[in-house]
mmCIF file of C-alpha atoms in Angstrom:
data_model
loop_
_atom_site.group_PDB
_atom_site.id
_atom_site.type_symbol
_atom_site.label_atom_id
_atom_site.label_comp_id
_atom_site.label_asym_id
_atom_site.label_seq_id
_atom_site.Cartn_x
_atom_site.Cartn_y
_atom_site.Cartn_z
ATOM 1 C CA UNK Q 1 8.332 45.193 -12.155
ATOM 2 C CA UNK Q 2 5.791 42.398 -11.625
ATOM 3 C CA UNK Q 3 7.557 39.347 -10.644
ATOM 4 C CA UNK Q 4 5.200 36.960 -12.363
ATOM 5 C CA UNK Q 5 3.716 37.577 -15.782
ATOM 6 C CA UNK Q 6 0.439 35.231 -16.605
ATOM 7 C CA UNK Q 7 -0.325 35.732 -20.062
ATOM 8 C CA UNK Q 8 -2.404 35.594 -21.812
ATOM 9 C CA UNK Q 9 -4.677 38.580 -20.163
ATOM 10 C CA UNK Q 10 -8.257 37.968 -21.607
ATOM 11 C CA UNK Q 11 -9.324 34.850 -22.746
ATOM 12 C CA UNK Q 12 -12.724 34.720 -24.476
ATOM 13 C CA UNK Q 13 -13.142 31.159 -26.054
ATOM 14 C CA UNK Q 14 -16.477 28.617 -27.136
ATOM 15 C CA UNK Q 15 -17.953 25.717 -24.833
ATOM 16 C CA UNK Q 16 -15.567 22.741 -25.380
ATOM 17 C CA UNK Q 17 -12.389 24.329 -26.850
ATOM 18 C CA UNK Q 18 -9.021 23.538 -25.121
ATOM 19 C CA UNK Q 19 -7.022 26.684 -24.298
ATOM 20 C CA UNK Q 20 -3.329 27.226 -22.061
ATOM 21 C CA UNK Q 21 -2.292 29.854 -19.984
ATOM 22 C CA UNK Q 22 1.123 30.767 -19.098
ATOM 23 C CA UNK Q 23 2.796 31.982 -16.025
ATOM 24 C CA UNK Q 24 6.458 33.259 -16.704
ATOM 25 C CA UNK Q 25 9.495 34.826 -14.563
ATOM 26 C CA UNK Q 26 12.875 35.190 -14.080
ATOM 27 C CA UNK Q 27 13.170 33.975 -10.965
ATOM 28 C CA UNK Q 28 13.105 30.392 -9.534
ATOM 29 C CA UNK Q 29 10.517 29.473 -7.146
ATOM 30 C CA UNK Q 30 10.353 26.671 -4.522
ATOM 31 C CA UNK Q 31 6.854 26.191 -5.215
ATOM 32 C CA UNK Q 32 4.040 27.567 -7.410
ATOM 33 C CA UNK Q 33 0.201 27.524 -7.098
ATOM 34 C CA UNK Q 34 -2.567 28.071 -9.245
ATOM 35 C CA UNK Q 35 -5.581 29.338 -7.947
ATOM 36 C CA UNK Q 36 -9.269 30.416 -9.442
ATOM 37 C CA UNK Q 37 -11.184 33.333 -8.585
ATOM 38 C CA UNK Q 38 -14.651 33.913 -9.064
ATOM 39 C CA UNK Q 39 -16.293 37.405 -8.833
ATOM 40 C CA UNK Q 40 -17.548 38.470 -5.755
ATOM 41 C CA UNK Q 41 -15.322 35.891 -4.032
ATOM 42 C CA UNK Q 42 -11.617 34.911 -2.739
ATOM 43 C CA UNK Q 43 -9.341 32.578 -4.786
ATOM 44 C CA UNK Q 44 -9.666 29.042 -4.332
ATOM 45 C CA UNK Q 45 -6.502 27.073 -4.484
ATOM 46 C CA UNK Q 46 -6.619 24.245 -7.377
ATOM 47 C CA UNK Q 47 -3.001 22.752 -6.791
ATOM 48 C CA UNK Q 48 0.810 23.303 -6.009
ATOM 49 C CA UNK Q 49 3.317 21.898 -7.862
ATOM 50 C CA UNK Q 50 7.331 21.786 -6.425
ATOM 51 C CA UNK Q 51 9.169 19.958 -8.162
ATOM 52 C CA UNK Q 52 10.705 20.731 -11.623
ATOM 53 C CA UNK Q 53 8.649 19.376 -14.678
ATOM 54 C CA UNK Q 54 6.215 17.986 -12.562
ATOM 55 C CA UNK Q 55 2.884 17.417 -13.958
ATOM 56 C CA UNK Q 56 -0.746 17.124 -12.042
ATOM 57 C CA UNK Q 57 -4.453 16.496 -13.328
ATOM 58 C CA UNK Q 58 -6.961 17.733 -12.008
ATOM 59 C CA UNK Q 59 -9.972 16.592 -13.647
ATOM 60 C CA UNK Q 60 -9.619 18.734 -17.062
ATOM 61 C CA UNK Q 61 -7.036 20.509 -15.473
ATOM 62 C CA UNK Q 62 -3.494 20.344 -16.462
ATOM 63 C CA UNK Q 63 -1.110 21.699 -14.616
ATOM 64 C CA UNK Q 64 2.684 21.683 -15.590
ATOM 65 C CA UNK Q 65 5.603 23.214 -13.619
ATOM 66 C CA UNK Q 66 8.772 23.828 -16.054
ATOM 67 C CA UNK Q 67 11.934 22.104 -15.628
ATOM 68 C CA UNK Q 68 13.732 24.631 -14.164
ATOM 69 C CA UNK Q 69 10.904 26.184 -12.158
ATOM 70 C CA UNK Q 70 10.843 29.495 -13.627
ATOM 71 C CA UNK Q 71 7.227 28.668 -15.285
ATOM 72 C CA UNK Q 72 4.559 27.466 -15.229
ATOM 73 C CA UNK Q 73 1.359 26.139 -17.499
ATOM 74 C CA UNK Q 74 -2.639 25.264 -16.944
ATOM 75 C CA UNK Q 75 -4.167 23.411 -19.656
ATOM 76 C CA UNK Q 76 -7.824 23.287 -19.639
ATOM 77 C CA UNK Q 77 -9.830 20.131 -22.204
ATOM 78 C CA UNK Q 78 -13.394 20.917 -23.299
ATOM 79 C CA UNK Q 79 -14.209 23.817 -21.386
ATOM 80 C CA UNK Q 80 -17.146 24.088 -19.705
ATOM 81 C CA UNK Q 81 -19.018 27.711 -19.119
ATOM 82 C CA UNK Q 82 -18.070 26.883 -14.998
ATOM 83 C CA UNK Q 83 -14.770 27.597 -16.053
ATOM 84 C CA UNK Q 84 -15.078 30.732 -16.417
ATOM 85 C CA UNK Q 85 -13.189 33.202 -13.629
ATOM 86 C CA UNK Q 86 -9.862 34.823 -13.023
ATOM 87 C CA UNK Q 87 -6.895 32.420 -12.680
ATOM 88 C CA UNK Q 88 -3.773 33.016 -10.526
ATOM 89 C CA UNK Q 89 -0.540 31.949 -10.454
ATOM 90 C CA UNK Q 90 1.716 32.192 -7.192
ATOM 91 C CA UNK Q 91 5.224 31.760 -6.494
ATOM 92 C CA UNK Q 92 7.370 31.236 -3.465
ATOM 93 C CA UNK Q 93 11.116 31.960 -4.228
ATOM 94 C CA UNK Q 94 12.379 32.314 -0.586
ATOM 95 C CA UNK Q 95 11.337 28.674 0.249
ATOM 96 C CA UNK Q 96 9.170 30.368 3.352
ATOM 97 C CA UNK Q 97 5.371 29.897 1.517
ATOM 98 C CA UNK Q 98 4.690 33.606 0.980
ATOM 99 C CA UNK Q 99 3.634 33.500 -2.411
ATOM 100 C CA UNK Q 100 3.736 36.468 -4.595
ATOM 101 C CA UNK Q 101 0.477 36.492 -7.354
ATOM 102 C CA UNK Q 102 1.004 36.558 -10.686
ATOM 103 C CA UNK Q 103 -1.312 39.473 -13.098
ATOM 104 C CA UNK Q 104 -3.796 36.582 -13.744
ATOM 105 C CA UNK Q 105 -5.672 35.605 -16.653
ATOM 106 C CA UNK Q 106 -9.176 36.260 -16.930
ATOM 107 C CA UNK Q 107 -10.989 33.172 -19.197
ATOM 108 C CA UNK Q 108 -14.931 33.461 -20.565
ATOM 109 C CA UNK Q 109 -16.095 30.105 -21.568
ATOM 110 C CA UNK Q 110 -19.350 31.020 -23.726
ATOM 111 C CA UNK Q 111 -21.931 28.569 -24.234
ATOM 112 C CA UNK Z 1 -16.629 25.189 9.076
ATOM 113 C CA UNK Z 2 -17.095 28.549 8.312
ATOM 114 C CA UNK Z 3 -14.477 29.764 6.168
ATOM 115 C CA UNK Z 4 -12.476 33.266 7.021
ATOM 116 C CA UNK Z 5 -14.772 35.799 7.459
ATOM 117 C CA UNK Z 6 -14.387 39.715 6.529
ATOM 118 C CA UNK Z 7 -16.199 41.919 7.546
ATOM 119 C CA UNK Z 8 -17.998 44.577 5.810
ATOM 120 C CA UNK Z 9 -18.010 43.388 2.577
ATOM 121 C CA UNK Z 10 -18.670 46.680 1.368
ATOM 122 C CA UNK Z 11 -17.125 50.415 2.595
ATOM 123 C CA UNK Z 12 -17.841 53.471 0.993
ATOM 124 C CA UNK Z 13 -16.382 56.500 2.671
ATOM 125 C CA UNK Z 14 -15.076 60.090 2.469
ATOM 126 C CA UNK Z 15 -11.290 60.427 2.092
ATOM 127 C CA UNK Z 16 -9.501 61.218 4.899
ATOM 128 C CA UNK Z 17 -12.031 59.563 6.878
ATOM 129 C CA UNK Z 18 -10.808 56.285 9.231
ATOM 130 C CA UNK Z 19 -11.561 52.720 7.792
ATOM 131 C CA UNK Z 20 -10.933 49.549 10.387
ATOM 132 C CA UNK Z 21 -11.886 46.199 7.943
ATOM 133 C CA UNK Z 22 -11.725 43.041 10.093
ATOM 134 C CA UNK Z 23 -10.999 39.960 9.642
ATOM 135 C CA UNK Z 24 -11.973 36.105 11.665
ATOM 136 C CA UNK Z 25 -9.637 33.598 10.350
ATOM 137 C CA UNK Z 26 -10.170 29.514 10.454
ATOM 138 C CA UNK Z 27 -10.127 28.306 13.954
ATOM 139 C CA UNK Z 28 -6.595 26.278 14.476
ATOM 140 C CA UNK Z 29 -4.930 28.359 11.633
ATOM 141 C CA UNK Z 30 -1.820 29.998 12.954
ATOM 142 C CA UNK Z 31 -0.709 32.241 9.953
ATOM 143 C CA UNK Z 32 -2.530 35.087 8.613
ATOM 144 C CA UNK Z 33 -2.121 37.316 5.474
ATOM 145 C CA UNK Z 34 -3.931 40.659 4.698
ATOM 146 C CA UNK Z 35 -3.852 40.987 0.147
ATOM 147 C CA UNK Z 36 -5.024 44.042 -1.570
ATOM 148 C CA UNK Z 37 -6.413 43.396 -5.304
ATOM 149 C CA UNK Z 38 -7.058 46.104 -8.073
ATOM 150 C CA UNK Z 39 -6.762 45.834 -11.704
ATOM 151 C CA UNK Z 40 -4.165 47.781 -11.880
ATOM 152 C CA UNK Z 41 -1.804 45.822 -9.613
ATOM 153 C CA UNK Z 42 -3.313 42.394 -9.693
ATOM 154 C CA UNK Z 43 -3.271 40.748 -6.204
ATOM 155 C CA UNK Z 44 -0.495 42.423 -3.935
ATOM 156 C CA UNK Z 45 0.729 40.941 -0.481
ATOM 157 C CA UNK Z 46 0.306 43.489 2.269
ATOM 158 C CA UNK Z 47 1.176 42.275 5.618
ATOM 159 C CA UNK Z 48 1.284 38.620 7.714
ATOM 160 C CA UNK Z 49 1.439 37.089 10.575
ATOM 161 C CA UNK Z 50 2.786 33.835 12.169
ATOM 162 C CA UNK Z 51 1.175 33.170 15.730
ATOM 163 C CA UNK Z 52 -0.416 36.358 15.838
ATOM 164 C CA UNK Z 53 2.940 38.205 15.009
ATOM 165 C CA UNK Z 54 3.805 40.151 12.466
ATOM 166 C CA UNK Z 55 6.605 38.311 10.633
ATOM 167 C CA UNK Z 56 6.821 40.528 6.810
ATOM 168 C CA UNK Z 57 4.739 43.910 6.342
ATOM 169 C CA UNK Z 58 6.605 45.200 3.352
ATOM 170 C CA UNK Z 59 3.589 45.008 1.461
ATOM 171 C CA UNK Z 60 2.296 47.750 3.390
ATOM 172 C CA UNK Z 61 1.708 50.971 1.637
ATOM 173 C CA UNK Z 62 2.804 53.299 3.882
ATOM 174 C CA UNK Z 63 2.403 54.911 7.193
ATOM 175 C CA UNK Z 64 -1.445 55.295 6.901
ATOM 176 C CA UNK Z 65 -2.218 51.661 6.789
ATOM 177 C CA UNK Z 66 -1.204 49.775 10.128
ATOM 178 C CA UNK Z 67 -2.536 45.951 11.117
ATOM 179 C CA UNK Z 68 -3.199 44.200 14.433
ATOM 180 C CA UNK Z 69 -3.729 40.516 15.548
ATOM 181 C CA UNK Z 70 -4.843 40.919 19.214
ATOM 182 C CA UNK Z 71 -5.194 37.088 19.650
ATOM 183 C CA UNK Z 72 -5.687 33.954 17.191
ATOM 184 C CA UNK Z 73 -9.171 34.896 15.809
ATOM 185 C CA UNK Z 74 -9.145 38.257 14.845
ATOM 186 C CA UNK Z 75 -7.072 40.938 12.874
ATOM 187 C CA UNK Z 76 -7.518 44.374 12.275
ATOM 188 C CA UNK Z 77 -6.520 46.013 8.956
ATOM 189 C CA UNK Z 78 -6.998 50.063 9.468
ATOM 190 C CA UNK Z 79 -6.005 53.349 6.765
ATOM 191 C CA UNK Z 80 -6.374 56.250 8.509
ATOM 192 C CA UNK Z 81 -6.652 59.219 6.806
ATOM 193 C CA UNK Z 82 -8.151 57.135 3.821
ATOM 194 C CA UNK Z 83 -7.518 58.114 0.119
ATOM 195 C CA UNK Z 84 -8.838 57.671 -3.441
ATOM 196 C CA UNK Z 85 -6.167 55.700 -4.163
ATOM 197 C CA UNK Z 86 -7.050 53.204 -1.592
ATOM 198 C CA UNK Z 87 -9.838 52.173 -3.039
ATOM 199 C CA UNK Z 88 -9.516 48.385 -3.308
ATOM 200 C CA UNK Z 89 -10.986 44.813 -2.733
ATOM 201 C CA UNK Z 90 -8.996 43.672 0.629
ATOM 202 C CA UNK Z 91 -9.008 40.017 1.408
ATOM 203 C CA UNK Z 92 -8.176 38.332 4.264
ATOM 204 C CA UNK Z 93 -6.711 34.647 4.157
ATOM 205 C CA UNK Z 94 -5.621 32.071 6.752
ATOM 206 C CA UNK Z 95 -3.295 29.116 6.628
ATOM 207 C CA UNK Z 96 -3.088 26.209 9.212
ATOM 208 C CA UNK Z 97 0.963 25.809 9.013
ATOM 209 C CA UNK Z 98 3.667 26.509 5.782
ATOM 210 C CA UNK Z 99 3.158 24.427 3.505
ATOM 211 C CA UNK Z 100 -1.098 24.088 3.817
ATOM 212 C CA UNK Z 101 -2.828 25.863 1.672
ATOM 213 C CA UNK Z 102 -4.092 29.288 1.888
ATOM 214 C CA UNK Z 103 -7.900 30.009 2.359
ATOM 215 C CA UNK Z 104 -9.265 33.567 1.512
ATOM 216 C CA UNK Z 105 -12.270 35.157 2.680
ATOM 217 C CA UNK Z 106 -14.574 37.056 0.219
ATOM 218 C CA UNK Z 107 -13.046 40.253 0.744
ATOM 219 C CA UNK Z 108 -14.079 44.016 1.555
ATOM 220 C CA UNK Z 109 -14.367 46.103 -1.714
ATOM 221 C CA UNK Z 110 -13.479 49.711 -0.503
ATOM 222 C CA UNK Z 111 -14.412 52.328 -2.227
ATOM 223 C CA UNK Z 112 -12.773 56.233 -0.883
ATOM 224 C CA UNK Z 113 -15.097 59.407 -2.805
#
């Protein structure tokens, strides 16, 4: 049973749309990060959110953890075609920052 | 500052044969984590260390995969005897203390014939 469920999978959308992608579980984490991967290459952390209903910006990025810090969302303005890659979410539920990866979500932004 | 390093990027190999992939993590990083990614499975957690000791390897597969951490810049990730079913992108990643983030290499893409 994967722990965290990113949905949704694919994500094929046109140069300056605004999309969200979800990361959903059961279980409460202590923290959660999103990261983006890029083929041929490691994830690259983009931010960690800890506290419930927090919110952070990054650039076009919006990144939301929910209230109760089961979820989490990434909001992306006017995408550009650099946005394109697989992102990740990770949680920590034991407090002890080993994060567990979410299934990812894998977003083309065509020109 | 040269990132984590892996090393090969590529393997391609018979099964049952041996395969060591190695990893050089950021100089003053004391935690290191070994990940295994496929589509199937996403990203999976294999094995890491604090101080160059092995604090969680429940992500391990099974008996055939075992790592090391001689000393604070290298780890050793080894299968022996390799199987289809191992084939894989294996990344390496290092992290300076808890709460810092995590920094990956670029991985090893395995492939067992």
């Amino acid at each position: 049973t994967q722990l965290l469920e990113q949905s949704p999978q694919f994500l094929s959308i046109q140069e300056g749309e605004n999309l969200t992608v979800y990361c959903n579980s059961s279980s409460v984490f202590s923290s959660l990060q999103w990261y983006r991967q890029e083929p041929g290459e490691g994830p690259v952390l983009l931010v960690t959110v800890v506290t419930g209903g927090e919110v952070k910006k990054l650039k076009r990025l919006t990144f939301q953890f929910g209230d109760a810090r089961k979820d989490s969302s990434l909001h992306i303005t006017a995408a550009q075609p650099g946005d394109t890659g697989l992102y990740l979410c990770a949680g920590d539920t034991s407090g002890t920052y080993k994060y567990i990866f979410g299934t990812g979500t894998r977003l083309k932004v065509l020109a | 500052d040269a990132g984590v390093i892996q090393s090969p990027r590529h393997e391609v190999t018979e099964m049952g044969q041996e395969v060591t992939l190695r990893c050089k993590p950021i100089s003053g990083h004391n935690s290191l984590f070994w990940y295994r990614q496929t589509m199937m499975r996403g990203l999976e957690l294999l094995i890491y260390f604090n101080n160059n000791v092995p604090i969680d390897d429940s992500g391990m597969p099974e008996d055939r995969f075992s790592a090391k951490m001689p000393n604070a810049s290298f780890s050793t990730l080894k299968i022996q005897p390799s199987e289809p079913r191992d084939s894989a992108v294996y990344f390496c990643a290092s992290r300076q203390q808890g709460n810092q983030p995590q920094h990956f290499g670029d991985g090893t893409r395995l492939s067992i014939l």
